Coordinates of C-alpha atoms and ligand atoms in Angstrom, one line a residue:
X1 CA 0.0 0.0 0.0
X2 CA 1.6 3.3 -1.1
X3 CA 1.5 6.3 1.2
X4 CA -1.8 8.1 1.0
X5 CA -3.7 5.3 -0.6
X6 CA -6.8 3.9 1.0
X7 CA -7.8 0.3 1.7
X8 CA -11.3 -0.8 0.9
X9 CA -12.9 -2.9 3.6
X10 CA -16.2 -4.6 3.9
X11 CA -17.6 -5.4 7.3
X12 CA -20.8 -5.7 9.2
X13 CA -21.5 -2.9 11.7
X14 CA -24.5 -3.2 14.0
X15 CA -26.3 -5.5 11.6
X16 CA -25.6 -3.5 8.4
X17 CA -23.0 -4.4 5.8
X18 CA -20.7 -1.5 5.3
X19 CA -18.0 -0.7 2.8
X20 CA -15.4 1.9 3.9
X21 CA -12.2 3.2 2.4
X22 CA -9.7 3.6 5.2
X23 CA -6.2 4.9 5.6
X24 CA -3.7 2.2 6.6
X25 CA -3.2 3.7 10.0
X26 CA -6.9 4.5 10.8
X27 CA -7.9 3.1 14.2
X28 CA -11.2 1.2 14.4
X29 CA -12.4 3.6 17.1
X30 CA -11.9 6.6 14.8
X31 CA -13.5 4.8 11.9
X32 CA -16.5 4.1 14.0
X33 CA -16.8 7.6 15.4
X34 CA -15.7 9.7 12.4
X35 CA -16.7 7.6 9.4
X36 CA -19.8 5.9 10.7
X37 CA -21.1 8.5 13.2
X38 CA -21.1 6.0 16.0
X39 CA -20.0 8.3 18.8
X40 CA -21.2 6.1 21.6
X41 CA -17.8 4.4 21.5
X42 CA -15.6 6.6 23.6
X43 CA -11.9 7.6 23.3
X44 CA -10.1 7.5 26.6
X45 CA -6.5 6.6 26.9
X46 CA -5.8 5.3 23.4
X47 CA -3.3 2.9 24.9
X48 CA -5.6 0.0 25.7
X49 CA -5.8 0.7 29.4
X50 CA -9.2 2.2 30.1
X51 CA -11.8 0.2 28.2
X52 CA -13.8 3.2 27.1
X53 CA -13.4 2.2 23.5
X54 CA -14.6 -1.3 24.0
X55 CA -16.7 -2.8 21.1
X56 CA -17.6 -6.4 20.2
X57 CA -15.8 -8.0 17.3
X58 CA -17.4 -11.2 16.3
X59 CA -19.1 -11.2 19.7
X60 CA -15.9 -10.7 21.8
X61 CA -14.9 -7.5 23.6
X62 CA -12.0 -5.7 21.9
X63 CA -10.3 -2.4 22.5
X64 CA -11.1 -0.5 19.3
X65 CA -8.2 1.9 20.0
X66 CA -5.7 -0.9 19.5
X67 CA -7.2 -2.2 16.2
X68 CA -6.6 -0.9 12.7
X69 CA -9.8 -0.5 10.8
X70 CA -8.0 -2.0 7.8
X71 CA -7.9 -5.4 9.6
X72 CA -11.6 -5.6 10.0
X73 CA -12.7 -6.8 6.6
X74 CA -15.2 -9.7 6.9
X75 CA -15.7 -9.1 10.7
X76 CA -18.8 -8.3 12.6
X77 CA -18.6 -5.2 14.9
X78 CA -21.2 -4.3 17.4
X79 CA -21.1 -0.9 19.2
X80 CA -23.3 0.3 22.0
X81 CA -25.7 1.8 19.3
X82 CA -26.3 -1.7 17.9
X83 CA -27.2 -3.7 21.0
X84 CA -30.9 -3.1 20.8
X85 CA -33.3 -1.8 18.1
X86 CA -33.6 2.0 18.0
X87 CA -35.7 3.3 20.9
X88 CA -35.3 0.2 23.0
X89 CA -32.7 -1.0 25.6
X90 CA -31.3 -4.3 26.5
X91 CA -31.9 -5.8 30.0
X92 CA -28.3 -4.7 30.9
X93 CA -28.9 -1.2 29.7
X94 CA -32.2 -1.0 31.7
X95 CA -30.4 -2.4 34.8
X96 CA -27.8 0.3 34.5
X97 CA -30.6 2.9 34.7
X98 CA -32.4 1.2 37.6
X99 CA -29.3 0.4 39.6
X100 CA -27.6 3.8 38.9
X101 CA -24.7 2.1 37.1
X102 CA -23.4 5.3 35.7
X103 CA -22.7 8.9 36.6
X104 CA -20.8 10.8 34.0
X105 CA -21.3 7.9 31.6
X106 CA -17.9 8.0 30.0
X107 CA -17.2 4.4 30.8
X108 CA -20.7 3.1 30.3
X109 CA -20.7 1.9 26.7
X110 CA -17.6 -0.2 27.4
X111 CA -19.0 -1.5 30.7
X112 CA -22.3 -2.5 29.1
X113 CA -20.6 -4.3 26.2
X114 CA -18.2 -6.1 28.6
X115 CA -21.2 -7.3 30.7
X116 CA -23.2 -8.2 27.6
X117 CA -20.4 -10.4 26.5
X118 CA -20.2 -12.0 30.0
X119 CA -23.9 -12.7 30.1
X120 CA -23.9 -14.2 26.6
X121 CA -21.4 -16.8 28.0
X122 CA -22.7 -17.1 31.5
X123 CA -26.3 -16.7 32.4
X124 CA -25.9 -16.3 36.2
X125 CA -22.4 -15.0 37.0
X126 CA -21.3 -14.3 40.5
X127 CA -20.3 -10.8 41.6
X128 CA -16.7 -11.9 41.4
X129 CA -17.1 -13.0 37.8
X130 CA -18.7 -9.7 36.9
X131 CA -15.8 -7.8 38.5
X132 CA -13.4 -10.0 36.6
X133 CA -15.2 -9.2 33.3
X134 CA -15.0 -5.5 33.9
X135 CA -11.5 -5.5 35.3
X136 CA -10.1 -3.8 32.2
X137 CA -12.8 -1.1 32.2
X138 CA -12.0 1.9 34.4
X139 CA -14.7 4.0 36.1
X140 CA -13.8 7.2 37.9
X141 CA -17.3 7.9 39.2
X142 CA -19.3 5.0 40.6
X143 CA -16.9 2.9 42.7
X144 CA -18.0 -0.1 40.6
X145 CA -20.6 -1.5 43.1
X146 CA -23.6 -0.1 41.2
X147 CA -22.2 -1.5 38.0
X148 CA -21.9 -4.9 39.5
X149 CA -25.4 -4.6 40.9
X150 CA -26.7 -3.7 37.4
X151 CA -25.0 -6.8 35.9
X152 CA -26.5 -9.1 38.6
X153 CA -29.9 -7.5 38.2
X154 CA -29.8 -8.0 34.5
X155 CA -28.7 -11.6 34.9
X156 CA -31.4 -12.4 37.4
X157 CA -34.1 -10.9 35.2
X158 CA -35.0 -8.4 37.9
X159 CA -35.4 -5.7 35.4
X160 CA -37.1 -7.7 32.7
Ligands
FES201 S1 -9.3 4.4 24.7 FE1 -9.0 2.3 24.2 S2 -8.6 1.3 26.1 FE2 -8.7 3.5 26.6
FES202 S1 -19.6 6.8 35.2 FE1 -18.0 8.3 35.0 S2 -16.3 7.1 34.5 FE2 -17.8 5.6 34.9

């Protein structure tokens, strides 16, 4: 690839097939936010340490600040905008509201996606398993207890 040339990629984003032309160095997080208008994915540290940029790639949590968009051809990416149909929320999202799982909200998209991934694998995780699942997601506001409570409430169907 010569300098300045773009790479065509075709991938599924939130259930829609998309074709993008991306610079070789474009980060997935920037492709999502700037090319696709999906601003729910946050930019925090850009070094893989905070989890704010978490998305699901083929159903698994990934740091979108550590992934080149050019490597995403043929993959399936889910962002916070794609978890539920427009105008509705998942059980995890509803539980974040009822359990006060967020304050400033900067970490929330990443937290929700990490918990969605966990609950897709384990229907009734313990609090310890929830804490393990969100260990790579930093929150400056909540002290984490309300986030764990939200995950457990969603798992128990308390908010269904
Ligand atoms: S912005 Fe990607 S981990 Fe912090
Ligand atoms: S709610 Fe503010 S960083 Fe988590």
